[in-house]
Structure formats: structure tokens, C-alpha cells
Tab-separated table of C-alpha atoms in Angstrom:
chain	number	residue	atom	x	y	z
A	1	MET	CA	19.942	9.373	137.773
A	2	SER	CA	16.183	9.580	137.175
A	3	GLY	CA	14.737	7.151	139.738
A	4	ALA	CA	12.108	8.260	142.227
A	5	ALA	CA	14.550	8.082	145.159
A	6	HIS	CA	17.046	10.389	143.414
A	7	ARG	CA	14.361	12.916	142.502
A	8	LEU	CA	12.982	12.965	146.018
A	9	THR	CA	16.415	13.224	147.639
A	10	ASP	CA	17.360	16.169	145.415
A	11	ALA	CA	14.045	17.912	146.067
A	12	LEU	CA	14.300	17.411	149.841
A	13	GLY	CA	17.851	18.722	149.859
A	14	GLN	CA	16.768	21.893	148.068
A	15	LEU	CA	13.815	22.444	150.393
A	16	LEU	CA	15.716	21.744	153.615
A	17	GLY	CA	18.883	23.519	152.612
A	18	ALA	CA	20.893	20.455	153.648
A	19	PRO	CA	21.244	16.843	152.476
A	20	PRO	CA	18.553	14.581	153.952
A	21	PRO	CA	19.980	12.623	156.916
A	22	VAL	CA	18.586	9.299	155.631
A	23	ARG	CA	18.988	7.050	152.616
A	24	LEU	CA	15.850	6.493	150.519
A	25	ARG	CA	14.723	3.413	148.617
A	26	ALA	CA	11.639	4.005	146.482
A	27	TRP	CA	8.933	1.705	145.137
A	28	ASP	CA	10.697	1.582	141.741
A	29	GLY	CA	13.826	0.048	143.292
A	30	SER	CA	15.937	3.206	143.066
A	31	THR	CA	18.105	4.191	146.047
A	32	ALA	CA	19.745	7.507	146.914
A	33	GLY	CA	21.371	9.227	149.864
A	34	PRO	CA	24.318	8.614	152.200
A	35	VAL	CA	25.391	4.971	152.124
A	36	ASP	CA	25.950	4.804	155.905
A	37	ALA	CA	22.647	6.503	156.829
A	38	PRO	CA	19.496	4.713	158.065
A	39	LEU	CA	17.498	3.319	155.148
A	40	VAL	CA	13.928	4.590	154.783
A	41	VAL	CA	11.842	2.531	152.367
A	42	LEU	CA	8.975	4.130	150.428
A	43	ARG	CA	6.915	1.100	149.513
A	44	SER	CA	4.179	2.991	147.727
A	45	ARG	CA	3.434	6.309	146.021
A	46	ARG	CA	0.554	6.499	148.453
A	47	ALA	CA	3.002	7.557	151.181
A	48	LEU	CA	3.745	10.760	149.253
A	49	ARG	CA	0.061	11.317	148.591
A	50	ARG	CA	-0.650	10.913	152.292
A	51	LEU	CA	1.996	13.508	153.147
A	52	LEU	CA	0.537	15.810	150.501
A	53	TRP	CA	-2.839	15.672	152.239
A	54	GLN	CA	-1.467	15.497	155.797
A	55	PRO	CA	1.976	17.163	155.973
A	56	GLY	CA	4.100	16.761	159.077
A	57	GLU	CA	4.370	14.265	161.909
A	58	LEU	CA	0.881	12.792	161.699
A	59	GLY	CA	0.969	12.151	157.943
A	60	LEU	CA	4.376	10.486	158.217
A	61	ALA	CA	3.219	8.384	161.161
A	62	GLN	CA	0.089	7.268	159.314
A	63	ALA	CA	2.184	6.257	156.298
A	64	TYR	CA	4.286	4.125	158.659
A	65	LEU	CA	1.222	2.575	160.310
A	66	ALA	CA	-0.199	1.703	156.898
A	67	GLY	CA	3.086	0.051	155.869
A	68	GLU	CA	3.649	2.585	153.068
A	69	VAL	CA	6.855	3.810	154.743
A	70	ASP	CA	9.210	1.544	156.629
A	71	VAL	CA	12.702	1.540	158.076
A	72	GLU	CA	15.077	-1.241	157.171
A	73	GLY	CA	17.084	-2.054	160.257
A	74	ASP	CA	16.979	-0.352	163.626
A	75	LEU	CA	13.987	2.009	163.968
A	76	THR	CA	15.454	3.481	167.148
A	77	GLU	CA	18.676	4.461	165.401
A	78	ALA	CA	16.761	5.896	162.446
A	79	LEU	CA	14.660	8.164	164.651
A	80	ARG	CA	17.714	9.111	166.715
A	81	THR	CA	19.518	10.143	163.513
A	82	LEU	CA	16.559	12.188	162.275
A	83	TRP	CA	16.099	14.027	165.574
A	84	ARG	CA	19.836	14.640	165.916
A	85	ALA	CA	19.987	16.099	162.419
A	86	GLY	CA	17.005	18.263	163.204
A	87	ARG	CA	18.769	19.676	166.251
A	88	GLU	CA	22.212	20.091	164.738
A	89	GLN	CA	21.121	21.443	161.366
A	90	GLY	CA	18.075	23.285	162.623
A	91	LEU	CA	15.877	21.392	160.184
A	92	ARG	CA	12.254	22.480	160.276
A	93	PRO	CA	9.328	21.899	157.922
A	94	PRO	CA	9.986	24.594	155.322
A	95	ARG	CA	7.574	27.353	154.411
A	96	LEU	CA	7.320	26.970	150.683
A	97	THR	CA	7.181	29.840	148.256
A	98	ALA	CA	4.629	29.779	145.465
A	99	ALA	CA	7.340	28.711	143.011
A	100	GLN	CA	8.506	25.909	145.304
A	101	ARG	CA	4.943	24.687	145.682
A	102	LEU	CA	4.548	24.537	141.939
A	103	ARG	CA	7.806	22.594	141.509
A	104	ALA	CA	6.840	20.172	144.303
A	105	ALA	CA	3.407	19.643	142.775
A	106	ALA	CA	4.954	18.990	139.368
A	107	LEU	CA	7.371	16.431	140.846
A	108	LEU	CA	4.606	14.626	142.715
A	109	LEU	CA	2.502	14.599	139.558
A	110	ARG	CA	5.385	13.053	137.571
A	111	LEU	CA	5.862	10.451	140.303
A	112	GLY	CA	2.182	9.520	140.239
A	113	ALA	CA	1.579	10.626	143.823
A	114	VAL	CA	-1.282	13.037	143.165
A	115	GLY	CA	-4.725	11.624	143.840
A	116	PRO	CA	-7.595	11.413	146.336
A	117	ARG	CA	-6.904	11.497	150.059
A	118	PRO	CA	-5.845	8.020	151.301
A	119	ARG	CA	-7.989	6.330	153.902
A	120	PRO	CA	-6.604	6.343	157.469
A	121	PRO	CA	-4.727	3.189	158.495
A	122	ALA	CA	-6.785	0.545	160.256
A	123	ALA	CA	-5.418	1.319	163.742
A	124	PRO	CA	-8.064	2.813	166.059
A	125	TYR	CA	-7.647	6.523	166.703
A	126	ALA	CA	-9.226	8.782	169.301
A	127	ARG	CA	-12.686	10.133	168.522
A	128	LEU	CA	-13.522	12.555	171.309
A	129	ASP	CA	-16.461	14.924	171.615
A	130	GLY	CA	-17.482	17.508	174.170
A	131	ALA	CA	-15.618	20.096	176.195
A	132	LEU	CA	-11.962	19.466	176.952
A	133	HIS	CA	-11.627	17.445	180.184
A	134	SER	CA	-15.341	17.169	180.762
A	135	ARG	CA	-16.242	13.959	182.561
A	136	THR	CA	-17.607	12.273	179.439
A	137	ARG	CA	-14.637	13.320	177.283
A	138	ASP	CA	-12.115	12.209	179.909
A	139	ARG	CA	-13.884	8.862	180.173
A	140	ALA	CA	-13.644	8.422	176.398
A	141	ALA	CA	-9.964	9.435	176.372
A	142	ILE	CA	-9.094	6.949	179.119
A	143	SER	CA	-11.131	4.248	177.414
A	144	HIS	CA	-9.288	4.796	174.116
A	145	HIS	CA	-5.927	4.016	175.695
A	146	TYR	CA	-6.586	1.663	178.593
A	147	ASP	CA	-9.549	-0.325	177.254
A	148	LEU	CA	-7.505	-1.646	174.336
A	149	GLY	CA	-7.869	-4.962	176.107
A	150	ASN	CA	-6.497	-6.672	179.187
A	151	ASP	CA	-5.076	-9.438	176.989
A	152	PHE	CA	-3.034	-6.884	175.034
A	153	TYR	CA	-1.502	-5.349	178.153
A	154	ALA	CA	-0.947	-8.749	179.758
A	155	LEU	CA	1.112	-9.663	176.685
A	156	LEU	CA	3.164	-6.458	176.962
A	157	LEU	CA	3.682	-5.955	180.702
A	158	ASP	CA	5.345	-7.970	183.454
A	159	PRO	CA	3.172	-10.229	185.653
A	160	SER	CA	2.412	-7.407	188.107
A	161	MET	CA	0.759	-5.511	185.213
A	162	ALA	CA	2.553	-2.334	186.263
A	163	TYR	CA	2.207	0.172	183.411
A	164	SER	CA	4.521	2.903	184.673
A	165	CYS	CA	8.222	3.583	185.104
A	166	ALA	CA	10.075	0.835	186.958
A	167	TYR	CA	12.917	1.401	189.433
A	168	TRP	CA	16.122	-0.403	188.467
A	169	THR	CA	18.291	-1.105	191.498
A	170	ARG	CA	20.758	-3.804	190.347
A	171	ASP	CA	22.721	-3.048	187.195
A	172	ASP	CA	25.286	-5.773	187.855
A	173	ASP	CA	22.827	-8.672	188.226
A	174	PRO	CA	22.080	-10.456	184.908
A	175	GLY	CA	19.123	-12.226	186.518
A	176	TYR	CA	17.463	-8.952	187.492
A	177	GLY	CA	14.687	-8.023	185.046
A	178	LEU	CA	11.649	-5.845	184.494
A	179	ALA	CA	9.467	-7.737	186.975
A	180	ASP	CA	12.084	-7.183	189.696
A	181	ALA	CA	12.419	-3.498	188.841
A	182	GLN	CA	8.662	-3.012	188.930
A	183	ARG	CA	8.485	-4.691	192.319
A	184	ASP	CA	11.244	-2.409	193.564
A	185	LYS	CA	9.275	0.599	192.299
A	186	LEU	CA	6.133	-0.555	194.127
A	187	GLU	CA	8.154	-1.160	197.285
A	188	LEU	CA	9.795	2.262	197.035
A	189	VAL	CA	6.395	3.938	196.796
A	190	CYS	CA	5.117	2.042	199.831
A	191	ARG	CA	8.221	2.924	201.856
A	192	LYS	CA	8.003	6.598	200.963
A	193	LEU	CA	4.356	6.559	202.041
A	194	ALA	CA	5.332	4.837	205.331
A	195	LEU	CA	2.599	2.220	204.934
A	196	THR	CA	1.956	0.015	207.955
A	197	PRO	CA	-0.652	-2.688	208.598
A	198	GLY	CA	-4.093	-1.112	208.655
A	199	ALA	CA	-2.992	2.153	207.030
A	200	ARG	CA	-5.579	3.578	204.624
A	201	LEU	CA	-4.255	4.163	201.083
A	202	LEU	CA	-6.167	5.861	198.268
A	203	ASP	CA	-4.670	4.945	194.874
A	204	ILE	CA	-6.055	7.295	192.202
A	205	GLY	CA	-5.525	5.905	188.713
A	206	CYS	CA	-4.790	2.393	189.931
A	207	GLY	CA	-4.148	0.825	186.523
A	208	TRP	CA	-4.302	-2.964	186.733
A	209	GLY	CA	-3.834	-2.890	190.480
A	210	ALA	CA	-0.080	-3.449	190.815
A	211	LEU	CA	0.393	-0.950	193.648
A	212	ALA	CA	-2.901	-1.729	195.363
A	213	LEU	CA	-2.135	-5.446	195.489
A	214	HIS	CA	1.450	-4.892	196.635
A	215	ALA	CA	0.458	-2.433	199.361
A	216	ALA	CA	-2.206	-4.804	200.663
A	217	ALA	CA	-0.270	-8.071	200.392
A	218	GLU	CA	3.165	-6.842	201.523
A	219	HIS	CA	2.280	-4.038	203.925
A	220	GLY	CA	-1.220	-4.881	205.132
A	221	ALA	CA	-2.620	-1.559	203.917
A	222	ARG	CA	-6.351	-1.067	203.356
A	223	VAL	CA	-6.562	0.223	199.806
A	224	THR	CA	-9.217	2.057	197.822
A	225	ALA	CA	-8.219	1.630	194.164
A	226	VAL	CA	-9.794	4.080	191.692
A	227	THR	CA	-9.875	3.931	187.888
A	228	LEU	CA	-12.014	5.327	185.057
A	229	SER	CA	-11.337	2.315	182.831
A	230	THR	CA	-13.953	-0.434	182.618
A	231	GLU	CA	-11.374	-3.033	181.551
A	232	GLN	CA	-8.997	-2.122	184.347
A	233	ALA	CA	-11.669	-2.176	187.039
A	234	ALA	CA	-12.794	-5.648	185.987
A	235	ALA	CA	-9.212	-6.918	185.899
A	236	VAL	CA	-8.302	-5.514	189.333
A	237	ARG	CA	-11.409	-6.998	190.940
A	238	GLY	CA	-10.502	-10.373	189.464
A	239	ARG	CA	-6.912	-10.164	190.704
A	240	VAL	CA	-8.088	-9.136	194.179
A	241	ARG	CA	-10.334	-12.214	194.332
A	242	GLU	CA	-7.580	-14.504	193.050
A	243	ARG	CA	-5.254	-13.370	195.848
A	244	GLY	CA	-7.899	-13.395	198.553
A	245	LEU	CA	-7.505	-9.686	199.327
A	246	GLU	CA	-11.165	-8.653	199.256
A	247	HIS	CA	-10.927	-7.610	202.913
A	248	LEU	CA	-8.135	-5.165	202.113
A	249	VAL	CA	-8.799	-3.813	198.596
A	250	GLU	CA	-11.891	-2.000	197.344
A	251	VAL	CA	-12.050	-1.140	193.634
A	252	ARG	CA	-14.045	1.882	192.490
A	253	ARG	CA	-14.665	2.905	188.900
A	254	CYS	CA	-15.228	6.638	189.048
A	255	ASP	CA	-13.864	10.056	188.160
A	256	TYR	CA	-11.511	11.589	190.718
A	257	ARG	CA	-13.839	14.606	190.793
A	258	ASP	CA	-16.591	12.404	192.196
A	259	LEU	CA	-14.526	11.202	195.161
A	260	ASP	CA	-15.685	12.273	198.601
A	261	ALA	CA	-12.495	10.876	200.095
A	262	ALA	CA	-11.078	12.178	203.367
A	263	GLY	CA	-8.967	10.948	206.256
A	264	TYR	CA	-6.581	8.697	204.317
A	265	ASP	CA	-3.142	8.012	205.744
A	266	ALA	CA	-1.651	8.034	202.263
A	267	VAL	CA	-2.586	8.887	198.682
A	268	SER	CA	-0.798	7.714	195.552
A	269	THR	CA	-1.280	8.708	191.945
A	270	ILE	CA	1.095	6.937	189.570
A	271	GLU	CA	1.289	8.514	186.102
A	272	MET	CA	-2.332	9.600	186.193
A	273	GLY	CA	-1.828	13.347	186.621
A	274	GLU	CA	-0.845	13.659	182.948
A	275	HIS	CA	-4.483	12.967	182.045
A	276	VAL	CA	-5.966	15.648	184.321
A	277	GLY	CA	-5.457	18.722	182.143
A	278	ASP	CA	-3.813	22.078	182.735
A	279	ALA	CA	-6.791	24.118	183.909
A	280	GLU	CA	-8.076	21.193	185.982
A	281	TYR	CA	-4.866	20.429	187.882
A	282	PRO	CA	-5.446	22.917	190.732
A	283	GLY	CA	-8.746	21.135	191.448
A	284	PHE	CA	-6.982	17.772	191.271
A	285	ALA	CA	-4.346	18.964	193.746
A	286	ALA	CA	-7.114	20.196	196.059
A	287	THR	CA	-8.692	16.715	195.898
A	288	LEU	CA	-5.369	15.141	196.901
A	289	HIS	CA	-5.076	17.530	199.853
A	290	ARG	CA	-8.658	16.944	200.968
A	291	ALA	CA	-8.257	13.157	200.825
A	292	LEU	CA	-5.374	13.139	203.318
A	293	ARG	CA	-5.561	13.387	207.074
A	294	PRO	CA	-3.199	15.917	208.690
A	295	GLY	CA	0.230	14.294	208.577
A	296	GLY	CA	-0.799	12.006	205.716
A	297	ARG	CA	1.568	11.495	202.812
A	298	LEU	CA	1.163	11.884	199.060
A	299	LEU	CA	3.263	10.202	196.368
A	300	VAL	CA	2.854	11.556	192.842
A	301	GLN	CA	4.743	9.826	190.029
A	302	GLN	CA	4.288	11.929	186.924
A	303	MET	CA	5.835	12.618	183.547
A	304	SER	CA	7.111	16.092	182.755
A	305	ARG	CA	7.723	18.031	179.585
A	306	GLY	CA	8.618	21.554	178.543
A	307	ALA	CA	5.848	24.009	177.777
A	308	TYR	CA	6.578	23.864	174.019
A	309	GLU	CA	4.687	20.586	173.505
A	310	PRO	CA	2.768	19.651	176.667
A	311	GLY	CA	0.605	17.037	174.962
A	312	GLY	CA	3.313	14.926	173.381
A	313	GLY	CA	2.643	15.703	169.727
A	314	ALA	CA	0.109	14.895	167.026
A	315	PHE	CA	0.833	11.159	166.838
A	316	ILE	CA	0.541	10.599	170.604
A	317	GLY	CA	-2.591	12.737	170.815
A	318	THR	CA	-4.278	10.902	167.951
A	319	TYR	CA	-3.337	7.280	168.532
A	320	ILE	CA	-2.134	6.833	172.107
A	321	ALA	CA	-3.144	9.298	174.809
A	322	PRO	CA	-5.461	12.105	173.695
A	323	ASP	CA	-5.809	15.266	175.785
A	324	MET	CA	-2.667	14.654	177.835
A	325	HIS	CA	-0.993	17.633	179.448
A	326	MET	CA	2.495	17.622	180.923
A	327	ARG	CA	4.468	20.481	182.428
A	328	PRO	CA	7.940	20.967	183.903
A	329	LEU	CA	8.456	19.403	187.335
A	330	GLY	CA	8.585	22.791	189.012
A	331	GLY	CA	5.133	23.661	187.729
A	332	THR	CA	3.602	20.555	189.318
A	333	VAL	CA	5.435	21.201	192.596
A	334	SER	CA	4.032	24.734	192.670
A	335	LEU	CA	0.482	23.509	192.050
A	336	LEU	CA	0.740	20.975	194.882
A	337	GLU	CA	2.105	23.644	197.221
A	338	ASP	CA	-0.664	26.053	196.202
A	339	ALA	CA	-3.155	23.384	197.339
A	340	GLY	CA	-1.654	23.403	200.852
A	341	LEU	CA	0.628	20.396	200.510
A	342	GLU	CA	4.231	20.514	201.690
A	343	VAL	CA	6.596	18.975	199.147
A	344	ARG	CA	9.288	17.039	200.999
A	345	GLY	CA	11.341	15.834	198.071
A	346	THR	CA	11.500	14.876	194.419
A	347	GLU	CA	13.352	12.081	192.653
A	348	SER	CA	13.965	11.904	188.925
A	349	LEU	CA	13.468	8.500	187.293
A	350	ARG	CA	14.158	9.612	183.722
A	351	GLU	CA	16.906	7.085	182.959
A	352	HIS	CA	14.824	4.378	184.641
A	353	TYR	CA	12.066	5.041	182.086
A	354	VAL	CA	14.464	4.623	179.161
A	355	ARG	CA	15.219	1.110	180.373
A	356	THR	CA	11.571	0.345	181.209
A	357	VAL	CA	10.220	1.373	177.818
A	358	ARG	CA	12.972	-0.515	176.025
A	359	GLU	CA	11.972	-3.657	177.914
A	360	TRP	CA	8.381	-3.181	176.751
A	361	HIS	CA	9.634	-2.675	173.209
A	362	ARG	CA	11.772	-5.816	173.426
A	363	THR	CA	8.690	-7.752	174.536
A	364	LEU	CA	6.654	-6.316	171.664
A	365	GLU	CA	9.223	-7.400	169.090
A	366	SER	CA	9.753	-10.838	170.616
A	367	ARG	CA	5.980	-11.458	170.604
A	368	TRP	CA	5.233	-9.586	167.388
A	369	GLU	CA	3.125	-12.281	165.752
A	370	ALA	CA	0.992	-12.606	168.881
A	371	PHE	CA	0.396	-8.833	169.014
A	372	VAL	CA	-0.533	-8.760	165.324
A	373	ALA	CA	-2.934	-11.674	165.784
A	374	LEU	CA	-4.521	-9.970	168.784
A	375	ALA	CA	-4.784	-6.355	167.623
A	376	GLY	CA	-3.842	-6.209	163.930
A	377	GLU	CA	-0.603	-5.068	162.333
A	378	PRO	CA	-1.462	-1.322	162.173
A	379	THR	CA	-2.094	-1.253	165.945
A	380	ALA	CA	1.083	-3.234	166.591
A	381	ARG	CA	2.957	-0.664	164.493
A	382	VAL	CA	1.367	2.145	166.546
A	383	TRP	CA	2.892	0.634	169.654
A	384	ARG	CA	6.259	0.023	168.026
A	385	LEU	CA	6.479	3.680	167.002
A	386	TYR	CA	5.158	4.836	170.385
A	387	LEU	CA	7.628	2.794	172.423
A	388	VAL	CA	10.661	3.582	170.274
A	389	GLY	CA	9.846	7.298	170.249
A	390	GLY	CA	9.063	7.324	173.958
A	391	ALA	CA	12.362	5.729	174.951
A	392	LEU	CA	14.244	8.262	172.844
A	393	SER	CA	12.299	11.161	174.366
A	394	PHE	CA	13.380	10.109	177.850
A	395	GLU	CA	16.920	9.299	176.704
A	396	GLU	CA	17.407	12.757	175.199
A	397	GLY	CA	15.720	14.665	178.013
A	398	ARG	CA	12.724	15.867	176.017
A	399	MET	CA	10.551	14.140	178.605
A	400	GLY	CA	11.099	13.345	182.247
A	401	VAL	CA	9.385	11.449	185.026
A	402	ASP	CA	9.597	12.163	188.739
A	403	GLN	CA	8.362	10.964	192.089
A	404	ILE	CA	7.133	13.809	194.267
A	405	LEU	CA	6.664	13.131	197.985
A	406	ALA	CA	4.435	15.574	199.844
A	407	VAL	CA	2.600	15.756	203.151
A	408	ARG	CA	-0.500	17.509	204.404
A	409	PRO	CA	0.806	19.434	207.432
A	410	GLY	CA	-1.096	19.474	210.696
A	411	PRO	CA	-2.614	22.635	212.227
A	412	VAL	CA	0.726	23.859	213.602
A	413	GLY	CA	2.936	22.454	210.855
A	414	GLU	CA	3.521	18.940	212.157
A	415	SER	CA	4.365	16.573	209.300
A	416	GLY	CA	5.040	13.235	210.951
A	417	VAL	CA	8.229	13.013	208.872
A	418	THR	CA	11.366	12.285	210.883
A	419	GLY	CA	14.720	10.630	210.466
A	420	THR	CA	16.406	9.988	207.139
A	421	PRO	CA	15.255	8.208	203.978
A	422	GLY	CA	18.087	5.672	203.848
A	423	ALA	CA	15.814	2.681	204.485
A	424	TRP	CA	13.764	3.492	201.403
A	425	TYR	CA	16.610	2.346	199.189
A	426	ALA	CA	17.771	-0.815	201.014
A	427	PHE	CA	16.488	-3.126	198.292
A	428	GLY	CA	17.079	-6.833	198.248
A	429	GLY	CA	17.039	-7.186	202.019
A	430	ARG	CA	20.055	-8.349	204.021
A	431	THR	CA	21.275	-11.605	205.398
A	432	GLY	CA	20.534	-12.321	209.056
A	433	GLU	CA	22.550	-14.433	211.501
A	434	ASP	CA	20.619	-17.544	210.490
A	435	GLY	CA	21.479	-17.043	206.813
A	436	THR	CA	17.969	-15.963	205.759
A	437	GLU	CA	17.203	-12.730	203.981
A	438	GLU	CA	15.637	-10.000	206.089
A	439	ARG	CA	13.620	-6.988	205.008
A	440	ALA	CA	15.410	-3.685	205.524
A	441	GLU	CA	14.253	-1.932	208.675
A	442	GLU	CA	11.875	0.910	207.861
A	443	SER	CA	11.632	2.848	211.107
A	444	GLY	CA	13.295	5.978	209.789
A	445	VAL	CA	11.174	7.256	206.899
A	446	GLY	CA	12.081	10.890	206.685
A	447	ALA	CA	12.626	14.015	204.699
A	448	VAL	CA	14.639	13.999	201.510
């Protein structure tokens, strides 16, 4: 066989020391590789040229975003197969000898893949200047991800606009969906924080206001909602006005380092700590401590990752969330404790995030034409790749997400935490004597 797919499959097998785990179809119509493997389609020689100029994850991702590489069928299963083969066979990008480089160059020349560097795909990518995690750079990084447009996120998210891991409490209810699970997550956070009418809550990294609005409307809390994103701040202010909650919710667009907050009954930060940075996290933890009154509670919901790739990889750093830093759960717990906070318990939500991200992906695919019309196909493909890869990362344990409950102890160690946490998880209410549904009693919020 002399087709492009056969030549590439043979060359890859020699370089990797094992048969490629996918089936290839090339631009000339040739096909090679295991019949039952996921089918990767090379639509253009430009894909090879792009990988020649940009080897590795980012070059492959850009070829996908540009439509030069595609997967026929289930993208999730294709990526799962590739990552599984990488683990089981120990596949790594090979270090080529001089002779191998010459043979590869000759093959690419015969296939017509040699040429000038291809232009980047049309999807917007992060352009950041200045010192890492300076105020101006952080503002630009947040803007890149969250100022994509409120219309885009409204199309993707549930009506609460919660852009974080949901909490799925009813597996046996076919009518229970993402909106319900997000509400249960918001309620769980409020219960863990022991919010009561008039309690002061500082929500750092408030997103589109899901928690702030829930805490104010359902628990009567007085909320200060903080974000760096211009689009988010405008959206939250509009939602506060629509619901008539101006007397309970104040929205501030500022950097957490510029907060002079103190005396709050509770502080929440939902999937914002990943954007803080490694060297900056001790200062962030000190801000959380300072914001709380003695006996006040802190709820951190944050993604975790091993030290080998704290930022999430080249694709994520370029197209989704630049300058992110994640660490193992224990590292974050230690940093909070070093700041004087007492960690009362942690709860892993990893499997909950698999289901959450898959719901977002299902929405993306079901509304694909609308996303393409709104943001362009390359950007829609960025999000497809991001969501599929993210769900698999949580599924396979390469990433985690946890809720960490902490308290600022009083002068002689008093925490204000008593009883047991059973009421936190009494979702769905209960039926009273008159047949109406009652809210679960919340008098016993206590240590985990």
C-alpha cells in the first residue's frame, strides 16, 4: 500500500515502538490502522505541516480547531483510547535520532507537508503581558476566559448561570437535571456556611451571581459579590435588579488583593482559587482569614491536580484559562491552615464534575449551530475539545475538585461549629402533616 495513511501509520509505528492506537484516513482517501479503533481523519496536509512547526499537544489541538484533523464518531471515546494507550504502552513523544529526523523529513516532503508555518486557527487565544499574576496580567487572563460574552455562557449554562461543579443528589429521578443539581450545590454551600437572615457573606469570584442570588433570595444573607470580569459584573448587577435584591446584594468589580474586607460571617470562593497562582496563594489565604470574623466560616470549592502539570497543559493555557495553577488537595489545606484557618472537613466532588461537564458538552452539541453563529466554528471547537477533555480528566482522576470547609477560630479556639452535618444533605425537603414539602431543619450545622 502506498497511500498517505499507510505511510504515516508505518512511520508512527516505527517511532512509537508500537502500533498507533487509532485508525487514520488521509486526504487522499487512503485508510490504515486497526479496523475497530477510533477513526482520525486528516483532512489536509496542512495538519502535518502544523505539527512539524508545533509538535505536541498544542500543534495537534490547533489542527483540530482549524478543521484539518477531525474524529469521525465519538470524540470522547477517541481521546479515552489515546490516553489509555499512552498509559498502558508508555507512549511518549519520541526523541528522534538524526537518522530518524531525516527519514521523517523525507516522508513529509514526499507527502507535500513541508512548507511555511500555517496561520493559527481563528479562535481567540490568550495574549498576556507583564509579570505573572500581576494585577494587570490577572485582569487580562480573567477577561480572556470570562468576557467571551454573557450570551455565550447563557447558551451553555443552566438558568442560574452557575459555572462550577454541580452536586447531583438524585440518580434515580429522570426529571432531575443540571439546573436541579446546581441548585443543590448552591444550597449545600449555604448550609455549610450556616447562613441565616442578615448574615454577611463575601463571595470572591462570584461568576454570574448564582451563589450570591441564592444566598440572598433563599437565606436572606447580605452578600458582597466580587469579580474581576467586566461582563460578569454587568450581568450580576442586571440580575440583582431583575430580582429586586439591591438591598441584599452589592456587586464589586475588583481584585481580591484590593479588598479591605473584615468582619464577615462567611466567605465563599467557588473555583476561583485556581486563578490565584502558586506564589500568591498564601496571600490569598491570608485575605480569606482577614475577611472573616472570629467564628466565621469559609467554603472553598477548588479544582486539584498533581504537581506534574499544575496548569492543565498547553491547550488549556493557550485557549481557555491562562496562568492557572492547581495543586493536590492537601497542599491547599496546608496553605489555609498556615493562614490561621481551621479546616473542619473536605468533600470530593470529582464524579459530580464528570456529570456536570458532560451536561455542558451535551448542551454544546445540541445547540452547535447557535454556538457557531455566535462565536465562530473554531471557538466552538475549542469548547468541544475543552469539555470532552475536561470530563475525561475528572473521570480518570487526573483532576479533582473539592469543597473545603474552614473556620476562623476565636481567641481561645471557639469555632461556633456544633452538632452534626446531617442536615446539610437533606435535599428535596420532606412532607409535612398537611402534605406540603418542608425544608430540612438546619439547626445542627457541625463538624465533618
